[in-house]
Coordinates of C-alpha atoms and ligand atoms in Angstrom, one line a residue:
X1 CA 0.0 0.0 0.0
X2 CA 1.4 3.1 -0.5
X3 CA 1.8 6.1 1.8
X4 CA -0.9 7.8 0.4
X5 CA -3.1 5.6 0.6
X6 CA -2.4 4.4 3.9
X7 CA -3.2 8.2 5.1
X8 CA -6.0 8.4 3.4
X9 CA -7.3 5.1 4.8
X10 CA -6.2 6.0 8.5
X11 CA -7.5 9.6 8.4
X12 CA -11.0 7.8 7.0
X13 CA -10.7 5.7 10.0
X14 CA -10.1 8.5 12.8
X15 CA -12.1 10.7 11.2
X16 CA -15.1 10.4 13.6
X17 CA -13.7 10.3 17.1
X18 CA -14.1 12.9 19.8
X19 CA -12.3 13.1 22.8
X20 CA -11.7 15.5 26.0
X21 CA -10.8 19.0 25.8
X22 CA -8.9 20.5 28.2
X23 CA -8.1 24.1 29.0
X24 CA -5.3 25.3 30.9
X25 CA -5.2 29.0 32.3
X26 CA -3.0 30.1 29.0
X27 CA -2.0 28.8 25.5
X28 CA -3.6 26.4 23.4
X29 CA -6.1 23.8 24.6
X30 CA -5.5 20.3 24.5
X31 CA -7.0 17.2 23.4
X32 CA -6.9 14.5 26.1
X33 CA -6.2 11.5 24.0
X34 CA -5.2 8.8 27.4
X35 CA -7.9 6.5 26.3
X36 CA -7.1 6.9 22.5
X37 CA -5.4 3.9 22.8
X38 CA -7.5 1.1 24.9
X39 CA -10.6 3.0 23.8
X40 CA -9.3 3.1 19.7
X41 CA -6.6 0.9 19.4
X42 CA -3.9 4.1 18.1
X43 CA -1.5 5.3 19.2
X44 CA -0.1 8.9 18.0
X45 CA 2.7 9.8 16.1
X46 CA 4.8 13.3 16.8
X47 CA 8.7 13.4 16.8
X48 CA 10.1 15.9 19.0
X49 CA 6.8 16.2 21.1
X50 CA 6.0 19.1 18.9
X51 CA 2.4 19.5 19.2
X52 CA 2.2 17.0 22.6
X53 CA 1.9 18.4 25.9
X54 CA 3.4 15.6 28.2
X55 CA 1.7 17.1 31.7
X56 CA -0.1 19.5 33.4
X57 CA 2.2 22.4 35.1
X58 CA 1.7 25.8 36.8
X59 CA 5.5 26.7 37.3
X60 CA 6.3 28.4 34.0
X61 CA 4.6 29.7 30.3
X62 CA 5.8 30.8 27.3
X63 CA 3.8 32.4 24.4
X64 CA 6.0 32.2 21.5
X65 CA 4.4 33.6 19.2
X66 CA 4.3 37.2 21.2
X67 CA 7.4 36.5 23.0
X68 CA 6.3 36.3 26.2
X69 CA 7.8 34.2 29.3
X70 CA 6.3 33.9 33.2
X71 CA 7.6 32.2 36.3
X72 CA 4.4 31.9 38.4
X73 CA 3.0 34.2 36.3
X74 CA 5.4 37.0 36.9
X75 CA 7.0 38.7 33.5
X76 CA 10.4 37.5 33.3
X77 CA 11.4 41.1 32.4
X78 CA 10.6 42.1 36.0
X79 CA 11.8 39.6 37.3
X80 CA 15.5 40.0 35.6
X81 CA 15.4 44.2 36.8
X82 CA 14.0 43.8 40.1
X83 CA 14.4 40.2 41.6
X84 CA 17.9 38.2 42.2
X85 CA 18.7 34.9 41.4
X86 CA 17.4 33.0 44.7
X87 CA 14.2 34.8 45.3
X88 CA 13.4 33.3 41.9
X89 CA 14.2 30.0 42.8
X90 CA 12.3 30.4 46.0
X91 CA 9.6 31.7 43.5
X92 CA 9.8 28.6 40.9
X93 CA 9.8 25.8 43.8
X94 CA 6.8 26.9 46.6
X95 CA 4.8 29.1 43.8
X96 CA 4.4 32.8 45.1
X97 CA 7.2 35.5 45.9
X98 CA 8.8 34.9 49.7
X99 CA 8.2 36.9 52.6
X100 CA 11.2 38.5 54.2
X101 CA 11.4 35.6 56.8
X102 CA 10.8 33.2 54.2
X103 CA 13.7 34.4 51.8
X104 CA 15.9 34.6 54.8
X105 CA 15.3 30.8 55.6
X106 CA 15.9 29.8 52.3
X107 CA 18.9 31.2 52.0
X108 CA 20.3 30.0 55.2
X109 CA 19.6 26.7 54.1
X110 CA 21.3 26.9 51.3
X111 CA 24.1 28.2 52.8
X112 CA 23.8 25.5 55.0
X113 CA 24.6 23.2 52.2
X114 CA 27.4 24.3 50.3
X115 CA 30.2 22.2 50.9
X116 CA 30.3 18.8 49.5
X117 CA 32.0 15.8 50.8
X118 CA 35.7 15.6 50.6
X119 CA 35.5 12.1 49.2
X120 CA 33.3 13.9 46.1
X121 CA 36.3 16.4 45.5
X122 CA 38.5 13.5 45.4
X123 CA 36.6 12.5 42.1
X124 CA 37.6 15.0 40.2
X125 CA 41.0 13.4 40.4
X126 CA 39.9 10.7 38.4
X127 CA 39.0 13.1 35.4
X128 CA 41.8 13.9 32.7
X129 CA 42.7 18.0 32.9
X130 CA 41.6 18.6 29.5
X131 CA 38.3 16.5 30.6
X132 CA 34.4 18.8 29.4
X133 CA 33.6 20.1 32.6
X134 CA 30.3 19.0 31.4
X135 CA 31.4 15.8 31.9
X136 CA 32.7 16.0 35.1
X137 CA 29.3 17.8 36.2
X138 CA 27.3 14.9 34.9
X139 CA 29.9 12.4 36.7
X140 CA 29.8 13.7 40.0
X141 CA 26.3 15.3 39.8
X142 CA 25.2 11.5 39.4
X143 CA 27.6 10.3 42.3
X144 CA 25.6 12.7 44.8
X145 CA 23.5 9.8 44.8
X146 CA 25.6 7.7 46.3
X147 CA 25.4 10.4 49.4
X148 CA 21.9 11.0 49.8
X149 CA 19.8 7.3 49.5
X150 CA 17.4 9.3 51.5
X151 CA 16.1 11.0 48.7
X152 CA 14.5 7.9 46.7
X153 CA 11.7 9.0 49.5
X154 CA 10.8 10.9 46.6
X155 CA 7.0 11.6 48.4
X156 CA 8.2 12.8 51.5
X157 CA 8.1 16.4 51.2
X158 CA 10.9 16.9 53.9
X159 CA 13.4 15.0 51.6
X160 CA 11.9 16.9 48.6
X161 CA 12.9 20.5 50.5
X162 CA 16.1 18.6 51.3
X163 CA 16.7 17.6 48.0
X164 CA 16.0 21.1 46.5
X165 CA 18.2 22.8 48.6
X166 CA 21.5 20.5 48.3
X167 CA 21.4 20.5 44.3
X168 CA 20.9 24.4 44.4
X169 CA 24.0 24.8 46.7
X170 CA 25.9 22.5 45.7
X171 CA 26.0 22.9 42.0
X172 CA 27.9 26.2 42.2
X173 CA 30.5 24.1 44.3
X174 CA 30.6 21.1 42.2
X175 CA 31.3 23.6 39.4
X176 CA 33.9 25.6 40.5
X177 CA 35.8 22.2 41.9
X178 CA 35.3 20.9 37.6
X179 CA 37.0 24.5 36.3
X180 CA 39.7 24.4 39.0
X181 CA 40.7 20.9 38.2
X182 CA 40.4 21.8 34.7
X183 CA 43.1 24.6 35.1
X184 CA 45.3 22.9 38.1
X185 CA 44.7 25.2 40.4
X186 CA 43.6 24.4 44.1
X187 CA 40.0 24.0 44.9
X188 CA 38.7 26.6 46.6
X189 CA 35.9 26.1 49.6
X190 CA 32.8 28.2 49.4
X191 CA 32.6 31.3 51.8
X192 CA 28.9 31.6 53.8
X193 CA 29.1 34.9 53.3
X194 CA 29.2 35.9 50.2
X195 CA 25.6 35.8 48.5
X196 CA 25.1 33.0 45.5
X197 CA 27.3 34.8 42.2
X198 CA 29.4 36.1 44.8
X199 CA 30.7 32.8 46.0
X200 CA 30.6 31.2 42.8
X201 CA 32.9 33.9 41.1
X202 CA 35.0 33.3 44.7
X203 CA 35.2 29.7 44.2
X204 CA 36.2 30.1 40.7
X205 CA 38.3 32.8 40.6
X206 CA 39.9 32.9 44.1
X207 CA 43.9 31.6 44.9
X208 CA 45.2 30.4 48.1
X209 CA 48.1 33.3 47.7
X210 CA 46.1 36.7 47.5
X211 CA 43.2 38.1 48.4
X212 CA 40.0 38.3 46.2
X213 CA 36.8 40.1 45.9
X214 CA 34.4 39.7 43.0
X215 CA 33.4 43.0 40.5
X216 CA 29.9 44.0 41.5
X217 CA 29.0 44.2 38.3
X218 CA 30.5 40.5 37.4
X219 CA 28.4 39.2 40.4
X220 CA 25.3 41.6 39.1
X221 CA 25.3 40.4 35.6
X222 CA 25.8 36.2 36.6
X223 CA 22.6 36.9 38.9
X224 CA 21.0 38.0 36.0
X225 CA 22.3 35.5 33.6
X226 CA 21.3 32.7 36.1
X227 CA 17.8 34.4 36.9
X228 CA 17.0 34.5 33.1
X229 CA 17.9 30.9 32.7
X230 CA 16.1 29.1 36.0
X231 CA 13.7 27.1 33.9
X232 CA 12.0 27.2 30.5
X233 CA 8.9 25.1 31.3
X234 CA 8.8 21.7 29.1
X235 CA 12.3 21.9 27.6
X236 CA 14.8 18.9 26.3
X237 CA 16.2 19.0 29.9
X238 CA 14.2 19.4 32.0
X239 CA 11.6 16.9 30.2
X240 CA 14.5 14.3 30.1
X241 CA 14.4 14.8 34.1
X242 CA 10.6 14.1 34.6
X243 CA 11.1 11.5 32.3
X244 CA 13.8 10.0 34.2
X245 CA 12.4 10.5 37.7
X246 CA 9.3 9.3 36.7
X247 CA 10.4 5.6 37.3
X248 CA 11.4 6.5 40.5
X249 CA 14.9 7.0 40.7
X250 CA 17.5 8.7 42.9
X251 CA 16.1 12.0 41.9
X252 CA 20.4 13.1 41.7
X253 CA 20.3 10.4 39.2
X254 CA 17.2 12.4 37.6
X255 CA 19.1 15.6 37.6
X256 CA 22.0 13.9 35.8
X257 CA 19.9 13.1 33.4
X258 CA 19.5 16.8 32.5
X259 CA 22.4 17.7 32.7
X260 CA 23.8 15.3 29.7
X261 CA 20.7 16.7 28.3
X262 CA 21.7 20.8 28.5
X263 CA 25.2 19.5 27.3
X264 CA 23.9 19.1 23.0
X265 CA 24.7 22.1 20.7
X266 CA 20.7 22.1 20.1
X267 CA 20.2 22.8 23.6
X268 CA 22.3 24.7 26.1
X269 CA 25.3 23.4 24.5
X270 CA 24.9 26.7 22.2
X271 CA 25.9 28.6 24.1
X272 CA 29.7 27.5 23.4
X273 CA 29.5 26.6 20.2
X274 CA 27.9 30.3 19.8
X275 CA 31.4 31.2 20.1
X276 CA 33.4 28.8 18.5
X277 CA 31.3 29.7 15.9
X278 CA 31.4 33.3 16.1
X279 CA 35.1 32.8 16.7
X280 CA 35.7 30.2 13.1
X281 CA 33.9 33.1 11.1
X282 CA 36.3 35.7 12.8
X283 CA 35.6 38.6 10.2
X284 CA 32.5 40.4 9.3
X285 CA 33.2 39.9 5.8
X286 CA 33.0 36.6 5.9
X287 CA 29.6 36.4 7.7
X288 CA 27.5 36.5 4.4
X289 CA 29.5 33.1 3.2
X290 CA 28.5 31.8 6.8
X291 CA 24.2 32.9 6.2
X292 CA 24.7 31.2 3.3
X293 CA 25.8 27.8 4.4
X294 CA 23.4 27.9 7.4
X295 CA 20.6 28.0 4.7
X296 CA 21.8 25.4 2.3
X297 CA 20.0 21.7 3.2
X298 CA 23.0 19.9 2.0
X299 CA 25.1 21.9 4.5
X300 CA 25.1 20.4 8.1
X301 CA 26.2 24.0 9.7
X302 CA 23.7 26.2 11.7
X303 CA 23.3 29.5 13.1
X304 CA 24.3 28.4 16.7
X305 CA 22.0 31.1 19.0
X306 CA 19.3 31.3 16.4
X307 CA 15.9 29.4 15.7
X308 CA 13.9 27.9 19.1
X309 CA 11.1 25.1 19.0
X310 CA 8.8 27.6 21.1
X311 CA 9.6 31.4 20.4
X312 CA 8.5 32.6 16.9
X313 CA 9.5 35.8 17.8
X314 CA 12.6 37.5 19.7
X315 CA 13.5 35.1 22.5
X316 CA 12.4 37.7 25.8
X317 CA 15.6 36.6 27.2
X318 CA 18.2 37.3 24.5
X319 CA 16.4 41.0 24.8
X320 CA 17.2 41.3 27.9
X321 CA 20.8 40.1 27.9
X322 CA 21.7 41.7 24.4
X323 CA 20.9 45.0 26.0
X324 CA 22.7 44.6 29.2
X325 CA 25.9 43.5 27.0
X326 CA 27.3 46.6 26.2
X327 CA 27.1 48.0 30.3
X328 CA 28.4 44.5 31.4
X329 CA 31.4 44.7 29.1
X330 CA 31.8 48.9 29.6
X331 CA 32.2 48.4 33.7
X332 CA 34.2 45.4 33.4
X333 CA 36.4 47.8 31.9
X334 CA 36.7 45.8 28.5
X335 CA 35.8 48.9 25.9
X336 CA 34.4 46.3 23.4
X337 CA 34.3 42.9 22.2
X338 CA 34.8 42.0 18.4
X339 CA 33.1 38.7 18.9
X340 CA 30.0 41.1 20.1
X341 CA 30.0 43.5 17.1
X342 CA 30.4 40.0 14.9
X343 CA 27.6 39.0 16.8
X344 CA 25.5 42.0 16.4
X345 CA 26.1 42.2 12.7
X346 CA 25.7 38.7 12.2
X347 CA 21.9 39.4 13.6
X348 CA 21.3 41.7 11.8
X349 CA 22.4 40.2 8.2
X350 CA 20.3 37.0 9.3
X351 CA 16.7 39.2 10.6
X352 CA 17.3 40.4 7.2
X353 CA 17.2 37.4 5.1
X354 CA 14.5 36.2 3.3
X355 CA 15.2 32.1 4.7
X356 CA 15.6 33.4 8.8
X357 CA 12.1 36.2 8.6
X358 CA 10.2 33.0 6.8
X359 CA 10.6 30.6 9.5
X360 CA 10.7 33.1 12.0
X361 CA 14.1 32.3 13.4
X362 CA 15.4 34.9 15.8
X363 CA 18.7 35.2 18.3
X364 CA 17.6 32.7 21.0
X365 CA 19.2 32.7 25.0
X366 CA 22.4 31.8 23.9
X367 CA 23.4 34.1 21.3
X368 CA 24.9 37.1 23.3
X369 CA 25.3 35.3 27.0
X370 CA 28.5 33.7 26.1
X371 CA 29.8 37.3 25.4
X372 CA 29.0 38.1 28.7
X373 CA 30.6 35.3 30.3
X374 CA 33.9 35.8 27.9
X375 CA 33.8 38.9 29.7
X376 CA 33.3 37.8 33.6
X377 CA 36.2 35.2 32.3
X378 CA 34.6 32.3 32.4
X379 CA 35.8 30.1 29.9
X380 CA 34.2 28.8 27.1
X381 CA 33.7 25.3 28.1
X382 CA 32.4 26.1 31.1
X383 CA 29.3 28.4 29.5
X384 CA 26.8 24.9 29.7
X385 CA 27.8 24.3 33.1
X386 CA 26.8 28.0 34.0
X387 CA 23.5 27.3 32.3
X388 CA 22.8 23.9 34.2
X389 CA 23.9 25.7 38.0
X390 CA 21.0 28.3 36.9
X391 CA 18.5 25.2 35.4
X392 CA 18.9 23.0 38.2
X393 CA 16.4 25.6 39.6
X394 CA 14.1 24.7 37.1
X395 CA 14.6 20.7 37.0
X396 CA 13.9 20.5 41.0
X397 CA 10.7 22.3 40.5
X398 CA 9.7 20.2 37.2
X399 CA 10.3 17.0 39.1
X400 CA 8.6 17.9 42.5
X401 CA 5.1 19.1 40.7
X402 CA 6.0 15.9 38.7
X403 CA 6.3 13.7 41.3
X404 CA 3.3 15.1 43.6
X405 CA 1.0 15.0 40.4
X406 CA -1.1 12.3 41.2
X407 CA -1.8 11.9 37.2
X408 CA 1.7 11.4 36.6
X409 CA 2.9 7.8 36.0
X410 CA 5.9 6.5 34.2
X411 CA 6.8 8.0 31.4
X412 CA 7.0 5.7 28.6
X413 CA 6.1 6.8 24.9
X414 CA 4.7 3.9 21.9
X415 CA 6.3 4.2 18.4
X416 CA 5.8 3.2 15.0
X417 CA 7.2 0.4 14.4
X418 CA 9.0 -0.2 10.9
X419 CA 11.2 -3.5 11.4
X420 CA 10.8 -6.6 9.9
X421 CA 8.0 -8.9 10.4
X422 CA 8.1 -11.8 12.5
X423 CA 10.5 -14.3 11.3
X424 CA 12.6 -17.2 12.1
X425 CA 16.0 -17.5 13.6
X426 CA 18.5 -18.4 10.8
X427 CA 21.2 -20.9 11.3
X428 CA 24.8 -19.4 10.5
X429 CA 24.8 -21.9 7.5
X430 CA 21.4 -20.5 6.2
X431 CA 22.5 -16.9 6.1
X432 CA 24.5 -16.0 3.2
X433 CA 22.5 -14.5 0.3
X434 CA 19.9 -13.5 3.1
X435 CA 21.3 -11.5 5.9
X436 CA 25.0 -10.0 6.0
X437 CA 24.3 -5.8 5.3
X438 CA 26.6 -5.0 8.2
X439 CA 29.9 -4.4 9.1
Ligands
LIG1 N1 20.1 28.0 11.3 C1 19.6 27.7 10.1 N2 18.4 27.1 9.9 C2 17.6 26.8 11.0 C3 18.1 27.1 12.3 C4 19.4 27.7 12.4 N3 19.8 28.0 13.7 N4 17.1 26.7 13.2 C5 16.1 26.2 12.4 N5 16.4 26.3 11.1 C6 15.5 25.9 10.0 C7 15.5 24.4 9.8 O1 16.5 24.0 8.9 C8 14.1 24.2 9.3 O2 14.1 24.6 7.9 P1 13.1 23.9 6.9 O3 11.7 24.2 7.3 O4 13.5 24.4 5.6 O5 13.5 22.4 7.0 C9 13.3 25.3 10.0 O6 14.2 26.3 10.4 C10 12.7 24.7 11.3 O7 13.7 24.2 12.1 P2 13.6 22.9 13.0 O8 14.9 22.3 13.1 O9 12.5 22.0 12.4 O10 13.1 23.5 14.3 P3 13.2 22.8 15.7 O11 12.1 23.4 16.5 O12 13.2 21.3 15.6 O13 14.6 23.3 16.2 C11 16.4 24.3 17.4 C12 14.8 24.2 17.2 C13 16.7 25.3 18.5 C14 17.0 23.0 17.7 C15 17.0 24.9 16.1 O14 16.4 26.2 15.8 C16 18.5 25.0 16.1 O15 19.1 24.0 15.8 N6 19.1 26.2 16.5 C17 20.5 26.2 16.7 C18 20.9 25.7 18.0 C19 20.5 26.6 19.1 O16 20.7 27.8 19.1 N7 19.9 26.0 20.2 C20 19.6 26.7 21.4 C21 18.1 26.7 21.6 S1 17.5 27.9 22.8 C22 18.2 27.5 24.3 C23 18.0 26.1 24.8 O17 17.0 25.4 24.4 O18 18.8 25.6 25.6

């Protein structure tokens, strides 16, 4: 039968059913289909869950087409001028904007849980110096299971609390330790203190032999960064963490998951190859020969920083961190950046071009933050790990509302299957003529 007609057949065939429609407090309603299968027999077919809405959530919403994006409802544009980095996590995990008190407990309790166990530092001993510090992330991210057993109590909310506020202090830690090995220098122990950039600019940046002390505007602009990227609702990650938790697993384990996740180029691994790729195209002059090679099929390359799966319109947070550029890199004292006026030209040619205004492709997140974080002196392989401290925020909240959803079960999605039929085992004597396409 051919394609056709099998489409035409099958569309004959669901032509008639009805199911459930239901309507969440924004965006598009959906169509219940949980009984399509024992009710209809089908399943349904959609790579990339593009038009499939995998749960029910009230932490974050994004309308793509205006280019709009809330945390609990709040605009994330006033949440990046007037909130900080924690109050929004506070925000994203118990669902309104803390109290005085209420902040003030959270962040003791975070401070409270800083450190890691010295037997965890001695991991990164094990990693090669030129090891990703992704990779050491997702290594010893993963081992915190080991630690904290507790946590497959997944239902208890105590050990949920707990488990938020470990993986939210201890990420900036774990970080700092992969970019210190990474370099050879010492690790360097958080200081209570300082507030969340502050200590993880410390704990990078800081050397047994002299004092240090963070720019404000360094620590200002990483708040920022990190409030901008807390969570994205339904994302690669952060779905690959429900989807993961959802058999019940060490939810550390689940976190993992997301991190290896973040790490692609499609994902938050664009952020550095934003650069590399600004950095291989190194002239404006050659950026046209660049627009043009993004645009042809038979071309693998990209516009790393451009096109998202959600925003048909300016990505709200590129916005924001595009026009905070230029004051981060003018009181950091560096006068300009030419990978930033590549950058801005590079937009521009592309928001120009016939191919990008079509498909509506804009600058996404990751197009300018790496400029910012070449200017705090972060280096470029550690850009992804900066986005996961700031996500973890986000995967912690998507995996408590996951696991106190009473709907939610394991996740576990049907295909379409295109393999051979059933068929019998072949002796190795019966096989030539018949089998053999392989190596
Ligand atoms: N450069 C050139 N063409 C592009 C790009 C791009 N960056 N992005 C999408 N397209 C084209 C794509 O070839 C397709 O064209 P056609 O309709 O002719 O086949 C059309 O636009 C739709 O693209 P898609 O791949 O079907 O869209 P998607 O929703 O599956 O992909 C994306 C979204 C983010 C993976 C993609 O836009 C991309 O690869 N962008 C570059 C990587 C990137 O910047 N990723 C960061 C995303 S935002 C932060 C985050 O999620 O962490």
């Amino acid at each position: 039968m051919s394609k056709s007609t099998t489409q035409a057949s099958e569309h004959e065939e669901t032509r008639n059913l009805t199911f459930p429609v239901r309507r969440g407090h924004l965006g598009p309603a959906v169509l219940d289909i949980n009984k399509l299968y024992s009710e209809h027999g089908l399943f349904t077919y959609d790579p990339g869950f593009v038009a499939t809405a995998s749960c029910e959530s009230a932490i974050t919403y994004i309308d793509g087409e205006k280019g709009i994006l809330l945390y609990r409802g709040y605009p994330i544009e006033q949440l990046a001028e007037k909130s900080t980095f924690l109050e929004v996590a506070y925000l994203l995990l118990y669902g309104e904007l803390p109290l005085k008190h209420e902040l003030e407990r959270f962040l003791d309790a975070i401070r409270h849980h800083t450190l890691i166990n010295e037997s965890l530092l001695r991991f990164f001993n094990g990693f090669h110096h030129d090891a990703h510090p992704m990779a050491m992330l997702t290594g010893v991210v993963g081992s915190l299971s080991a630690f904290y057993p507790d946590a497959m109590e997944a239902r208890d909310r105590s050990q949920q609390e707990l488990f938020a506020q470990r993986i939210i202090a201890k990420m900036p830690t774990i970080a700092a330790a992969a970019y210190k090995h990474s370099v050879g220098h010492p690790f360097v122990y958080p200081r209570n203190e300082l507030d969340y950039a502050n200590n993880l600019l410390y704990m990078l940046f800081a050397l047994p032999t002299a004092d240090y002390v963070a720019n404000p505007v360094a620590a200002q602009a990483l708040d920022l960064l990190f409030v901008l990227h807390a969570d994205h609702e339904q994302n690669a990650s952060t779905s690959t963490v429900r989807l993961a938790g959802s058999s019940g697993t060490n939810p550390y384990a689940a976190i993992t998951a997301g991190i290896g996740c973040l790490w692609g180029p499609a994902h938050g691994g664009a952020n550095e190859a934003v650069i590399n790729m600004l950095t291989e195209i190194a002239d404006i002059k050659n950026i046209p020969r660049y627009v043009a090679r993004a645009k042809d099929k038979n071309d693998t390359f990209r516009l790393m920083g451009f096109g998202h799966r959600v925003y048909k319109n300016y990505d709200p947070r590129a916005k924001i961190i595009r026009s905070m550029t230029y004051k981060v890199l003018e009181n950091l004292g560096h006068r300009s950046d030419p990978l930033l006026d590549l950058a801005m030209k590079l937009e521009e040619i592309a928001l120009k071009d016939e191919y990008f205004i079509e498909r509506k492709l804009y600058p996404n997140v990751d197009f300018y933050s790496g400029i910012i974080y070449r200017a705090l002196g972060i280096p470029t392989s550690m850009f992804t790990v900066m986005f996961a401290i700031a996500r973890s925020v986000g995967w912690v909240a998507h995996w408590q509302e996951m696991v106190n959803d009473p709907e939610q079960r394991l996740g576990r999605p049907r295909q379409l299957y295109m393999g051979p039929l059933q068929r019998d085992y072949l002796q190795m004597s019966q096989r030539a003529g018949k089998v053999g396409s392989g190596i």
